[in-house]
mmCIF file with all atom_site columns, C-alpha atoms in Angstrom:
data_model
loop_
_atom_site.group_PDB
_atom_site.id
_atom_site.type_symbol
_atom_site.label_atom_id
_atom_site.label_alt_id
_atom_site.label_comp_id
_atom_site.label_asym_id
_atom_site.label_entity_id
_atom_site.label_seq_id
_atom_site.pdbx_PDB_ins_code
_atom_site.Cartn_x
_atom_site.Cartn_y
_atom_site.Cartn_z
_atom_site.occupancy
_atom_site.B_iso_or_equiv
_atom_site.pdbx_formal_charge
_atom_site.auth_seq_id
_atom_site.auth_comp_id
_atom_site.auth_asym_id
_atom_site.auth_atom_id
_atom_site.pdbx_PDB_model_num
ATOM 1   C CA . GLN A 1 1   ? 146.651 -85.856 34.350 1.00 95.00 ? 29  GLN A CA 1
ATOM 2   C CA . VAL A 1 2   ? 147.514 -82.184 34.056 1.00 96.00 ? 30  VAL A CA 1
ATOM 3   C CA . THR A 1 3   ? 146.999 -80.104 37.180 1.00 98.00 ? 31  THR A CA 1
ATOM 4   C CA . LEU A 1 4   ? 147.993 -76.640 38.295 1.00 98.00 ? 32  LEU A CA 1
ATOM 5   C CA . LYS A 1 5   ? 147.754 -75.064 41.711 1.00 98.00 ? 33  LYS A CA 1
ATOM 6   C CA . GLU A 1 6   ? 148.299 -71.481 42.732 1.00 98.00 ? 34  GLU A CA 1
ATOM 7   C CA . SER A 1 7   ? 149.787 -70.559 46.073 1.00 98.00 ? 35  SER A CA 1
ATOM 8   C CA . GLY A 1 8   ? 150.739 -67.382 47.857 1.00 97.00 ? 36  GLY A CA 1
ATOM 9   C CA . PRO A 1 9   ? 149.700 -65.058 50.659 1.00 98.00 ? 37  PRO A CA 1
ATOM 10  C CA . ALA A 1 10  ? 146.002 -64.458 51.184 1.00 98.00 ? 38  ALA A CA 1
ATOM 11  C CA . LEU A 1 11  ? 146.674 -60.990 52.567 1.00 98.00 ? 39  LEU A CA 1
ATOM 12  C CA . VAL A 1 12  ? 149.293 -58.436 51.606 1.00 98.00 ? 40  VAL A CA 1
ATOM 13  C CA . GLN A 1 13  ? 149.837 -54.871 52.689 1.00 98.00 ? 41  GLN A CA 1
ATOM 14  C CA . ALA A 1 14  ? 149.672 -51.991 50.244 1.00 96.00 ? 42  ALA A CA 1
ATOM 15  C CA . THR A 1 15  ? 153.036 -51.117 48.661 1.00 97.00 ? 43  THR A CA 1
ATOM 16  C CA . GLN A 1 16  ? 154.364 -54.639 49.310 1.00 98.00 ? 44  GLN A CA 1
ATOM 17  C CA . THR A 1 17  ? 155.411 -57.088 46.606 1.00 98.00 ? 45  THR A CA 1
ATOM 18  C CA . LEU A 1 18  ? 153.155 -60.073 45.939 1.00 98.00 ? 46  LEU A CA 1
ATOM 19  C CA . THR A 1 19  ? 154.770 -63.383 45.039 1.00 98.00 ? 47  THR A CA 1
ATOM 20  C CA . LEU A 1 20  ? 152.546 -66.113 43.619 1.00 98.00 ? 48  LEU A CA 1
ATOM 21  C CA . THR A 1 21  ? 153.626 -69.611 42.667 1.00 98.00 ? 49  THR A CA 1
ATOM 22  C CA . CYS A 1 22  ? 151.949 -71.887 40.153 1.00 98.00 ? 50  CYS A CA 1
ATOM 23  C CA . THR A 1 23  ? 152.953 -75.495 40.795 1.00 98.00 ? 51  THR A CA 1
ATOM 24  C CA . PHE A 1 24  ? 152.004 -77.903 38.069 1.00 98.00 ? 52  PHE A CA 1
ATOM 25  C CA . SER A 1 25  ? 152.167 -81.572 37.195 1.00 97.00 ? 53  SER A CA 1
ATOM 26  C CA . GLY A 1 26  ? 151.451 -83.740 34.200 1.00 96.00 ? 54  GLY A CA 1
ATOM 27  C CA . PHE A 1 27  ? 153.505 -81.701 31.750 1.00 96.00 ? 55  PHE A CA 1
ATOM 28  C CA . SER A 1 28  ? 156.917 -80.142 31.370 1.00 96.00 ? 56  SER A CA 1
ATOM 29  C CA . LEU A 1 29  ? 157.468 -76.463 30.668 1.00 96.00 ? 57  LEU A CA 1
ATOM 30  C CA . SER A 1 30  ? 160.534 -77.431 28.673 1.00 96.00 ? 58  SER A CA 1
ATOM 31  C CA . THR A 1 31  ? 158.345 -79.088 26.036 1.00 96.00 ? 59  THR A CA 1
ATOM 32  C CA . ARG A 1 32  ? 158.106 -77.083 22.833 1.00 97.00 ? 60  ARG A CA 1
ATOM 33  C CA . GLY A 1 33  ? 154.767 -75.268 22.612 1.00 96.00 ? 61  GLY A CA 1
ATOM 34  C CA . MET A 1 34  ? 154.084 -75.293 26.329 1.00 97.00 ? 62  MET A CA 1
ATOM 35  C CA . ARG A 1 35  ? 153.115 -72.044 28.050 1.00 97.00 ? 63  ARG A CA 1
ATOM 36  C CA . VAL A 1 36  ? 151.830 -70.881 31.434 1.00 98.00 ? 64  VAL A CA 1
ATOM 37  C CA . THR A 1 37  ? 149.723 -67.747 31.859 1.00 98.00 ? 65  THR A CA 1
ATOM 38  C CA . TRP A 1 38  ? 148.552 -65.754 34.865 1.00 98.00 ? 66  TRP A CA 1
ATOM 39  C CA . ILE A 1 39  ? 145.228 -63.940 34.908 1.00 98.00 ? 67  ILE A CA 1
ATOM 40  C CA . ARG A 1 40  ? 143.191 -62.370 37.687 1.00 98.00 ? 68  ARG A CA 1
ATOM 41  C CA . GLN A 1 41  ? 139.620 -61.493 38.513 1.00 98.00 ? 69  GLN A CA 1
ATOM 42  C CA . PRO A 1 42  ? 138.634 -58.798 41.019 1.00 98.00 ? 70  PRO A CA 1
ATOM 43  C CA . PRO A 1 43  ? 135.474 -59.605 42.965 1.00 97.00 ? 71  PRO A CA 1
ATOM 44  C CA . GLY A 1 44  ? 132.444 -59.286 40.689 1.00 96.00 ? 72  GLY A CA 1
ATOM 45  C CA . LYS A 1 45  ? 134.523 -58.076 37.764 1.00 97.00 ? 73  LYS A CA 1
ATOM 46  C CA . ALA A 1 46  ? 135.936 -59.350 34.491 1.00 97.00 ? 74  ALA A CA 1
ATOM 47  C CA . LEU A 1 47  ? 138.971 -61.478 33.858 1.00 97.00 ? 75  LEU A CA 1
ATOM 48  C CA . GLU A 1 48  ? 142.240 -59.641 33.294 1.00 97.00 ? 76  GLU A CA 1
ATOM 49  C CA . TRP A 1 49  ? 145.249 -61.115 31.484 1.00 98.00 ? 77  TRP A CA 1
ATOM 50  C CA . LEU A 1 50  ? 148.537 -60.519 33.315 1.00 98.00 ? 78  LEU A CA 1
ATOM 51  C CA . ALA A 1 51  ? 151.539 -62.403 31.961 1.00 98.00 ? 79  ALA A CA 1
ATOM 52  C CA . ARG A 1 52  ? 152.740 -65.483 30.118 1.00 98.00 ? 80  ARG A CA 1
ATOM 53  C CA . ILE A 1 53  ? 155.965 -67.489 29.992 1.00 98.00 ? 81  ILE A CA 1
ATOM 54  C CA . ASP A 1 54  ? 156.812 -69.963 27.259 1.00 97.00 ? 82  ASP A CA 1
ATOM 55  C CA . TRP A 1 55  ? 158.861 -73.149 27.060 1.00 97.00 ? 83  TRP A CA 1
ATOM 56  C CA . ASP A 1 56  ? 161.709 -71.186 25.470 1.00 96.00 ? 84  ASP A CA 1
ATOM 57  C CA . ASP A 1 57  ? 161.626 -68.569 28.276 1.00 96.00 ? 85  ASP A CA 1
ATOM 58  C CA . ASP A 1 58  ? 159.888 -65.934 26.158 1.00 97.00 ? 86  ASP A CA 1
ATOM 59  C CA . LYS A 1 59  ? 157.922 -63.647 28.469 1.00 98.00 ? 87  LYS A CA 1
ATOM 60  C CA . PHE A 1 60  ? 154.912 -61.467 27.771 1.00 98.00 ? 88  PHE A CA 1
ATOM 61  C CA . TYR A 1 61  ? 153.259 -58.875 30.004 1.00 98.00 ? 89  TYR A CA 1
ATOM 62  C CA . SER A 1 62  ? 150.079 -56.850 30.234 1.00 97.00 ? 90  SER A CA 1
ATOM 63  C CA . THR A 1 63  ? 150.779 -53.460 28.716 1.00 95.00 ? 91  THR A CA 1
ATOM 64  C CA . SER A 1 64  ? 149.126 -51.676 31.639 1.00 95.00 ? 92  SER A CA 1
ATOM 65  C CA . LEU A 1 65  ? 150.941 -53.653 34.342 1.00 97.00 ? 93  LEU A CA 1
ATOM 66  C CA . LYS A 1 66  ? 154.264 -54.520 32.749 1.00 96.00 ? 94  LYS A CA 1
ATOM 67  C CA . THR A 1 67  ? 156.286 -52.195 34.966 1.00 97.00 ? 95  THR A CA 1
ATOM 68  C CA . ARG A 1 68  ? 155.044 -54.056 38.050 1.00 98.00 ? 96  ARG A CA 1
ATOM 69  C CA . LEU A 1 69  ? 155.178 -57.680 36.873 1.00 98.00 ? 97  LEU A CA 1
ATOM 70  C CA . THR A 1 70  ? 157.908 -60.272 36.627 1.00 98.00 ? 98  THR A CA 1
ATOM 71  C CA . ILE A 1 71  ? 157.271 -63.846 35.532 1.00 98.00 ? 99  ILE A CA 1
ATOM 72  C CA . SER A 1 72  ? 159.796 -66.645 35.795 1.00 98.00 ? 100 SER A CA 1
ATOM 73  C CA . LYS A 1 73  ? 159.952 -70.425 35.685 1.00 97.00 ? 101 LYS A CA 1
ATOM 74  C CA . ASP A 1 74  ? 161.812 -73.187 37.455 1.00 97.00 ? 102 ASP A CA 1
ATOM 75  C CA . THR A 1 75  ? 161.517 -76.141 35.132 1.00 95.00 ? 103 THR A CA 1
ATOM 76  C CA . SER A 1 76  ? 163.137 -78.539 37.581 1.00 94.00 ? 104 SER A CA 1
ATOM 77  C CA . LYS A 1 77  ? 160.523 -77.703 40.222 1.00 97.00 ? 105 LYS A CA 1
ATOM 78  C CA . ASN A 1 78  ? 157.597 -77.498 37.773 1.00 97.00 ? 106 ASN A CA 1
ATOM 79  C CA . GLN A 1 79  ? 156.824 -74.015 38.977 1.00 98.00 ? 107 GLN A CA 1
ATOM 80  C CA . VAL A 1 80  ? 156.064 -70.606 37.514 1.00 98.00 ? 108 VAL A CA 1
ATOM 81  C CA . VAL A 1 81  ? 156.393 -67.562 39.753 1.00 98.00 ? 109 VAL A CA 1
ATOM 82  C CA . LEU A 1 82  ? 154.672 -64.207 39.288 1.00 98.00 ? 110 LEU A CA 1
ATOM 83  C CA . LYS A 1 83  ? 155.831 -61.153 41.208 1.00 98.00 ? 111 LYS A CA 1
ATOM 84  C CA . MET A 1 84  ? 153.774 -57.985 41.347 1.00 98.00 ? 112 MET A CA 1
ATOM 85  C CA . THR A 1 85  ? 155.284 -54.934 42.999 1.00 98.00 ? 113 THR A CA 1
ATOM 86  C CA . ASN A 1 86  ? 153.687 -51.980 44.754 1.00 98.00 ? 114 ASN A CA 1
ATOM 87  C CA . MET A 1 87  ? 150.432 -53.712 45.566 1.00 98.00 ? 115 MET A CA 1
ATOM 88  C CA . ASP A 1 88  ? 147.297 -51.605 45.967 1.00 98.00 ? 116 ASP A CA 1
ATOM 89  C CA . PRO A 1 89  ? 143.796 -52.421 47.258 1.00 98.00 ? 117 PRO A CA 1
ATOM 90  C CA . VAL A 1 90  ? 142.573 -52.417 43.639 1.00 98.00 ? 118 VAL A CA 1
ATOM 91  C CA . ASP A 1 91  ? 144.786 -55.471 43.087 1.00 98.00 ? 119 ASP A CA 1
ATOM 92  C CA . THR A 1 92  ? 142.506 -57.486 45.364 1.00 98.00 ? 120 THR A CA 1
ATOM 93  C CA . ALA A 1 93  ? 141.449 -60.416 43.195 1.00 98.00 ? 121 ALA A CA 1
ATOM 94  C CA . THR A 1 94  ? 141.474 -64.120 42.586 1.00 98.00 ? 122 THR A CA 1
ATOM 95  C CA . TYR A 1 95  ? 144.623 -65.019 40.669 1.00 98.00 ? 123 TYR A CA 1
ATOM 96  C CA . TYR A 1 96  ? 144.641 -67.997 38.314 1.00 98.00 ? 124 TYR A CA 1
ATOM 97  C CA . CYS A 1 97  ? 147.357 -69.762 36.364 1.00 98.00 ? 125 CYS A CA 1
ATOM 98  C CA . GLY A 1 98  ? 146.580 -71.711 33.212 1.00 98.00 ? 126 GLY A CA 1
ATOM 99  C CA . ARG A 1 99  ? 148.402 -73.984 30.782 1.00 97.00 ? 127 ARG A CA 1
ATOM 100 C CA . THR A 1 100 ? 148.562 -73.658 27.044 1.00 96.00 ? 128 THR A CA 1
ATOM 101 C CA . TYR A 1 101 ? 149.915 -76.409 24.828 1.00 95.00 ? 129 TYR A CA 1
ATOM 102 C CA . SER A 1 102 ? 149.882 -75.256 21.245 1.00 92.00 ? 130 SER A CA 1
ATOM 103 C CA . SER A 1 103 ? 149.647 -78.807 19.885 1.00 90.00 ? 131 SER A CA 1
ATOM 104 C CA . THR A 1 104 ? 146.299 -79.423 21.529 1.00 90.00 ? 132 THR A CA 1
ATOM 105 C CA . SER A 1 105 ? 144.758 -76.026 22.267 1.00 92.00 ? 133 SER A CA 1
ATOM 106 C CA . GLY A 1 106 ? 146.470 -73.530 19.993 1.00 91.00 ? 134 GLY A CA 1
ATOM 107 C CA . ASP A 1 107 ? 146.564 -70.189 21.797 1.00 91.00 ? 135 ASP A CA 1
ATOM 108 C CA . GLY A 1 108 ? 143.975 -71.211 24.406 1.00 94.00 ? 136 GLY A CA 1
ATOM 109 C CA . MET A 1 109 ? 144.503 -72.088 28.048 1.00 95.00 ? 137 MET A CA 1
ATOM 110 C CA . ASP A 1 110 ? 143.072 -75.568 28.393 1.00 96.00 ? 138 ASP A CA 1
ATOM 111 C CA . VAL A 1 111 ? 143.811 -76.403 32.021 1.00 97.00 ? 139 VAL A CA 1
ATOM 112 C CA . TRP A 1 112 ? 143.494 -74.050 34.975 1.00 98.00 ? 140 TRP A CA 1
ATOM 113 C CA . GLY A 1 113 ? 144.303 -73.984 38.625 1.00 98.00 ? 141 GLY A CA 1
ATOM 114 C CA . GLN A 1 114 ? 141.575 -73.421 41.195 1.00 97.00 ? 142 GLN A CA 1
ATOM 115 C CA . GLY A 1 115 ? 142.716 -69.874 41.822 1.00 98.00 ? 143 GLY A CA 1
ATOM 116 C CA . THR A 1 116 ? 144.063 -68.147 44.906 1.00 98.00 ? 144 THR A CA 1
ATOM 117 C CA . THR A 1 117 ? 142.421 -65.130 46.490 1.00 98.00 ? 145 THR A CA 1
ATOM 118 C CA . VAL A 1 118 ? 144.604 -62.189 47.417 1.00 98.00 ? 146 VAL A CA 1
ATOM 119 C CA . THR A 1 119 ? 143.358 -59.272 49.496 1.00 98.00 ? 147 THR A CA 1
ATOM 120 C CA . VAL A 1 120 ? 145.385 -56.077 49.647 1.00 98.00 ? 148 VAL A CA 1
ATOM 121 C CA . SER A 1 121 ? 145.017 -54.124 52.841 1.00 97.00 ? 149 SER A CA 1
ATOM 122 C CA . SER A 1 122 ? 145.650 -50.424 53.060 1.00 92.00 ? 150 SER A CA 1
ATOM 123 C CA . GLN B 2 1   ? 137.361 -50.454 30.322 1.00 52.00 ? 20  GLN B CA 1
ATOM 124 C CA . SER B 2 2   ? 138.093 -53.523 28.181 1.00 62.00 ? 21  SER B CA 1
ATOM 125 C CA . VAL B 2 3   ? 139.568 -53.142 24.715 1.00 82.00 ? 22  VAL B CA 1
ATOM 126 C CA . LEU B 2 4   ? 137.230 -55.892 23.512 1.00 96.00 ? 23  LEU B CA 1
ATOM 127 C CA . THR B 2 5   ? 133.535 -55.102 23.717 1.00 97.00 ? 24  THR B CA 1
ATOM 128 C CA . GLN B 2 6   ? 131.013 -57.772 24.631 1.00 98.00 ? 25  GLN B CA 1
ATOM 129 C CA . PRO B 2 7   ? 127.313 -57.371 25.407 1.00 98.00 ? 26  PRO B CA 1
ATOM 130 C CA . ALA B 2 8   ? 126.782 -57.309 29.145 1.00 97.00 ? 27  ALA B CA 1
ATOM 131 C CA . SER B 2 9   ? 124.075 -59.931 28.959 1.00 98.00 ? 28  SER B CA 1
ATOM 132 C CA . VAL B 2 10  ? 122.233 -62.217 26.585 1.00 98.00 ? 29  VAL B CA 1
ATOM 133 C CA . SER B 2 11  ? 119.430 -64.656 27.182 1.00 97.00 ? 30  SER B CA 1
ATOM 134 C CA . GLY B 2 12  ? 117.674 -67.501 25.475 1.00 97.00 ? 31  GLY B CA 1
ATOM 135 C CA . SER B 2 13  ? 115.278 -70.333 26.087 1.00 97.00 ? 32  SER B CA 1
ATOM 136 C CA . PRO B 2 14  ? 116.290 -73.984 26.237 1.00 97.00 ? 33  PRO B CA 1
ATOM 137 C CA . GLY B 2 15  ? 116.790 -75.368 22.767 1.00 97.00 ? 34  GLY B CA 1
ATOM 138 C CA . GLN B 2 16  ? 117.337 -71.968 21.188 1.00 98.00 ? 35  GLN B CA 1
ATOM 139 C CA . SER B 2 17  ? 120.569 -70.593 19.751 1.00 98.00 ? 36  SER B CA 1
ATOM 140 C CA . ILE B 2 18  ? 122.341 -67.475 20.911 1.00 98.00 ? 37  ILE B CA 1
ATOM 141 C CA . THR B 2 19  ? 125.370 -65.551 19.700 1.00 98.00 ? 38  THR B CA 1
ATOM 142 C CA . ILE B 2 20  ? 127.768 -63.500 21.791 1.00 98.00 ? 39  ILE B CA 1
ATOM 143 C CA . SER B 2 21  ? 129.846 -60.902 19.990 1.00 98.00 ? 40  SER B CA 1
ATOM 144 C CA . CYS B 2 22  ? 133.322 -59.657 20.811 1.00 98.00 ? 41  CYS B CA 1
ATOM 145 C CA . THR B 2 23  ? 134.287 -56.478 18.988 1.00 98.00 ? 42  THR B CA 1
ATOM 146 C CA . GLY B 2 24  ? 137.817 -55.185 18.840 1.00 97.00 ? 43  GLY B CA 1
ATOM 147 C CA . SER B 2 25  ? 139.970 -53.592 16.188 1.00 96.00 ? 44  SER B CA 1
ATOM 148 C CA . SER B 2 26  ? 142.509 -54.417 13.512 1.00 96.00 ? 45  SER B CA 1
ATOM 149 C CA . ARG B 2 27  ? 145.116 -54.359 16.271 1.00 96.00 ? 46  ARG B CA 1
ATOM 150 C CA . ASP B 2 28  ? 143.619 -57.364 17.984 1.00 96.00 ? 47  ASP B CA 1
ATOM 151 C CA . VAL B 2 29  ? 140.610 -59.421 16.843 1.00 97.00 ? 48  VAL B CA 1
ATOM 152 C CA . GLY B 2 30  ? 140.825 -58.294 13.233 1.00 97.00 ? 49  GLY B CA 1
ATOM 153 C CA . GLY B 2 31  ? 144.540 -58.716 12.920 1.00 96.00 ? 50  GLY B CA 1
ATOM 154 C CA . TYR B 2 32  ? 145.097 -62.214 14.282 1.00 97.00 ? 51  TYR B CA 1
ATOM 155 C CA . ASN B 2 33  ? 143.386 -65.584 14.429 1.00 97.00 ? 52  ASN B CA 1
ATOM 156 C CA . TYR B 2 34  ? 144.118 -65.872 18.118 1.00 97.00 ? 53  TYR B CA 1
ATOM 157 C CA . VAL B 2 35  ? 140.694 -65.432 19.662 1.00 98.00 ? 54  VAL B CA 1
ATOM 158 C CA . SER B 2 36  ? 139.576 -67.785 22.412 1.00 98.00 ? 55  SER B CA 1
ATOM 159 C CA . TRP B 2 37  ? 136.353 -68.069 24.380 1.00 98.00 ? 56  TRP B CA 1
ATOM 160 C CA . TYR B 2 38  ? 135.957 -69.093 28.011 1.00 98.00 ? 57  TYR B CA 1
ATOM 161 C CA . GLN B 2 39  ? 132.967 -70.149 30.059 1.00 98.00 ? 58  GLN B CA 1
ATOM 162 C CA . GLN B 2 40  ? 132.968 -69.355 33.758 1.00 98.00 ? 59  GLN B CA 1
ATOM 163 C CA . HIS B 2 41  ? 130.444 -70.543 36.308 1.00 98.00 ? 60  HIS B CA 1
ATOM 164 C CA . PRO B 2 42  ? 130.220 -68.644 39.626 1.00 96.00 ? 61  PRO B CA 1
ATOM 165 C CA . GLY B 2 43  ? 133.154 -69.343 41.885 1.00 95.00 ? 62  GLY B CA 1
ATOM 166 C CA . LYS B 2 44  ? 134.851 -71.549 39.326 1.00 97.00 ? 63  LYS B CA 1
ATOM 167 C CA . ALA B 2 45  ? 137.903 -71.262 37.123 1.00 98.00 ? 64  ALA B CA 1
ATOM 168 C CA . PRO B 2 46  ? 137.361 -70.405 33.447 1.00 98.00 ? 65  PRO B CA 1
ATOM 169 C CA . LYS B 2 47  ? 136.912 -73.252 30.974 1.00 98.00 ? 66  LYS B CA 1
ATOM 170 C CA . LEU B 2 48  ? 138.227 -73.094 27.422 1.00 98.00 ? 67  LEU B CA 1
ATOM 171 C CA . MET B 2 49  ? 135.385 -73.487 24.917 1.00 98.00 ? 68  MET B CA 1
ATOM 172 C CA . ILE B 2 50  ? 136.906 -72.239 21.644 1.00 98.00 ? 69  ILE B CA 1
ATOM 173 C CA . TYR B 2 51  ? 140.505 -71.491 20.645 1.00 97.00 ? 70  TYR B CA 1
ATOM 174 C CA . ASP B 2 52  ? 142.052 -69.878 17.582 1.00 97.00 ? 71  ASP B CA 1
ATOM 175 C CA . VAL B 2 53  ? 138.684 -68.419 16.482 1.00 97.00 ? 72  VAL B CA 1
ATOM 176 C CA . ASN B 2 54  ? 136.828 -71.600 15.617 1.00 97.00 ? 73  ASN B CA 1
ATOM 177 C CA . ASN B 2 55  ? 138.468 -74.658 17.158 1.00 97.00 ? 74  ASN B CA 1
ATOM 178 C CA . ARG B 2 56  ? 136.870 -76.732 19.889 1.00 97.00 ? 75  ARG B CA 1
ATOM 179 C CA . PRO B 2 57  ? 139.066 -78.433 22.481 1.00 95.00 ? 76  PRO B CA 1
ATOM 180 C CA . SER B 2 58  ? 138.553 -82.102 23.039 1.00 94.00 ? 77  SER B CA 1
ATOM 181 C CA . GLY B 2 59  ? 135.538 -82.720 25.243 1.00 95.00 ? 78  GLY B CA 1
ATOM 182 C CA . VAL B 2 60  ? 133.690 -79.488 24.467 1.00 97.00 ? 79  VAL B CA 1
ATOM 183 C CA . SER B 2 61  ? 130.219 -79.970 23.026 1.00 97.00 ? 80  SER B CA 1
ATOM 184 C CA . ASN B 2 62  ? 129.771 -79.313 19.317 1.00 97.00 ? 81  ASN B CA 1
ATOM 185 C CA . ARG B 2 63  ? 126.890 -77.025 20.307 1.00 98.00 ? 82  ARG B CA 1
ATOM 186 C CA . PHE B 2 64  ? 129.599 -74.402 20.804 1.00 98.00 ? 83  PHE B CA 1
ATOM 187 C CA . SER B 2 65  ? 131.108 -72.781 17.729 1.00 98.00 ? 84  SER B CA 1
ATOM 188 C CA . GLY B 2 66  ? 133.229 -69.743 16.989 1.00 98.00 ? 85  GLY B CA 1
ATOM 189 C CA . SER B 2 67  ? 133.689 -67.451 14.042 1.00 98.00 ? 86  SER B CA 1
ATOM 190 C CA . LYS B 2 68  ? 135.160 -64.112 13.068 1.00 98.00 ? 87  LYS B CA 1
ATOM 191 C CA . SER B 2 69  ? 134.287 -61.389 10.593 1.00 97.00 ? 88  SER B CA 1
ATOM 192 C CA . GLY B 2 70  ? 136.490 -58.350 10.390 1.00 97.00 ? 89  GLY B CA 1
ATOM 193 C CA . ASN B 2 71  ? 137.090 -56.975 13.867 1.00 97.00 ? 90  ASN B CA 1
ATOM 194 C CA . THR B 2 72  ? 134.295 -58.968 15.494 1.00 98.00 ? 91  THR B CA 1
ATOM 195 C CA . ALA B 2 73  ? 134.501 -62.509 16.799 1.00 98.00 ? 92  ALA B CA 1
ATOM 196 C CA . SER B 2 74  ? 131.415 -64.465 17.777 1.00 98.00 ? 93  SER B CA 1
ATOM 197 C CA . LEU B 2 75  ? 130.537 -67.417 19.954 1.00 98.00 ? 94  LEU B CA 1
ATOM 198 C CA . THR B 2 76  ? 127.377 -69.294 19.043 1.00 98.00 ? 95  THR B CA 1
ATOM 199 C CA . ILE B 2 77  ? 125.702 -71.757 21.356 1.00 98.00 ? 96  ILE B CA 1
ATOM 200 C CA . SER B 2 78  ? 123.026 -73.897 19.772 1.00 98.00 ? 97  SER B CA 1
ATOM 201 C CA . GLY B 2 79  ? 120.463 -76.043 21.540 1.00 97.00 ? 98  GLY B CA 1
ATOM 202 C CA . LEU B 2 80  ? 120.756 -74.023 24.746 1.00 98.00 ? 99  LEU B CA 1
ATOM 203 C CA . GLN B 2 81  ? 120.786 -76.068 27.921 1.00 97.00 ? 100 GLN B CA 1
ATOM 204 C CA . PRO B 2 82  ? 120.349 -74.906 31.509 1.00 97.00 ? 101 PRO B CA 1
ATOM 205 C CA . GLU B 2 83  ? 123.977 -75.747 32.301 1.00 97.00 ? 102 GLU B CA 1
ATOM 206 C CA . ASP B 2 84  ? 125.116 -73.249 29.667 1.00 98.00 ? 103 ASP B CA 1
ATOM 207 C CA . GLU B 2 85  ? 124.069 -70.435 31.986 1.00 98.00 ? 104 GLU B CA 1
ATOM 208 C CA . ALA B 2 86  ? 127.369 -68.782 32.887 1.00 98.00 ? 105 ALA B CA 1
ATOM 209 C CA . ASP B 2 87  ? 129.640 -65.855 32.112 1.00 98.00 ? 106 ASP B CA 1
ATOM 210 C CA . TYR B 2 88  ? 131.482 -65.942 28.798 1.00 98.00 ? 107 TYR B CA 1
ATOM 211 C CA . TYR B 2 89  ? 134.705 -64.120 27.989 1.00 98.00 ? 108 TYR B CA 1
ATOM 212 C CA . CYS B 2 90  ? 136.563 -63.602 24.752 1.00 98.00 ? 109 CYS B CA 1
ATOM 213 C CA . ILE B 2 91  ? 140.303 -62.958 24.645 1.00 98.00 ? 110 ILE B CA 1
ATOM 214 C CA . SER B 2 92  ? 142.514 -61.916 21.768 1.00 98.00 ? 111 SER B CA 1
ATOM 215 C CA . TYR B 2 93  ? 146.178 -61.513 21.047 1.00 97.00 ? 112 TYR B CA 1
ATOM 216 C CA . THR B 2 94  ? 147.079 -57.885 20.297 1.00 96.00 ? 113 THR B CA 1
ATOM 217 C CA . SER B 2 95  ? 149.675 -55.979 18.328 1.00 95.00 ? 114 SER B CA 1
ATOM 218 C CA . SER B 2 96  ? 151.179 -54.886 21.640 1.00 93.00 ? 115 SER B CA 1
ATOM 219 C CA . ILE B 2 97  ? 152.459 -58.471 21.980 1.00 95.00 ? 116 ILE B CA 1
ATOM 220 C CA . SER B 2 98  ? 150.015 -59.013 24.790 1.00 96.00 ? 117 SER B CA 1
ATOM 221 C CA . TRP B 2 99  ? 146.536 -60.423 25.285 1.00 97.00 ? 118 TRP B CA 1
ATOM 222 C CA . VAL B 2 100 ? 143.312 -58.765 26.358 1.00 97.00 ? 119 VAL B CA 1
ATOM 223 C CA . PHE B 2 101 ? 139.984 -60.069 27.619 1.00 97.00 ? 120 PHE B CA 1
ATOM 224 C CA . GLY B 2 102 ? 136.572 -58.744 26.790 1.00 97.00 ? 121 GLY B CA 1
ATOM 225 C CA . GLY B 2 103 ? 134.368 -57.407 29.538 1.00 97.00 ? 122 GLY B CA 1
ATOM 226 C CA . GLY B 2 104 ? 132.376 -60.615 29.753 1.00 97.00 ? 123 GLY B CA 1
ATOM 227 C CA . THR B 2 105 ? 128.787 -61.580 28.916 1.00 98.00 ? 124 THR B CA 1
ATOM 228 C CA . MET B 2 106 ? 126.306 -63.076 31.331 1.00 98.00 ? 125 MET B CA 1
ATOM 229 C CA . LEU B 2 107 ? 124.209 -65.742 29.638 1.00 98.00 ? 126 LEU B CA 1
ATOM 230 C CA . THR B 2 108 ? 120.810 -66.457 31.158 1.00 98.00 ? 127 THR B CA 1
ATOM 231 C CA . VAL B 2 109 ? 118.870 -69.531 30.098 1.00 97.00 ? 128 VAL B CA 1
ATOM 232 C CA . LEU B 2 110 ? 115.245 -68.619 30.637 1.00 92.00 ? 129 LEU B CA 1
#
């Protein structure tokens, strides 16, 4: 069974750096075609794509946020970490991580974590 | 403002069919066959309904189908059921080597 779970601080101060961890099980991020993506959703608003890391360590970032984001993986720990610098109240959102396995879901994210809510205080 | 344009809302009666559009450009929807659709119920994580324009993941009802024409992708839901009431989002790969979501569409089953 494939599961993912996001973790991180529920509250951060403006200008601080947010570190979120996606811990997964049921698959290996060293398997060809495996990918993990982070997205977010501000309260009452649309989904926003943030970043993706692939089995071969390729990394992709939102064009509007790329200067603030860093994604990395620890295959031995089954974790993907997202760092976002210079947090602002507009970054208040629920952050989700999702898995893509090209063999079964092409470019789509077929399994998601439950999400973690982050509030940025000014 | 999202790069991909979706109608804010659509509605239909049980048993009817509805279509949700997702309009982009040649730099995203029109240029690649990497359009996915997600269903999201309130307070829940998104659920993949269609990937790579017109492919259904295992376990997704065949009432859901996807297509693309030019710069517009579409999600069609046939035989509407009350449980289909949710928000729907499209997402596409872009020429910026990134992905972008649409603004989302609220589906109401009357």
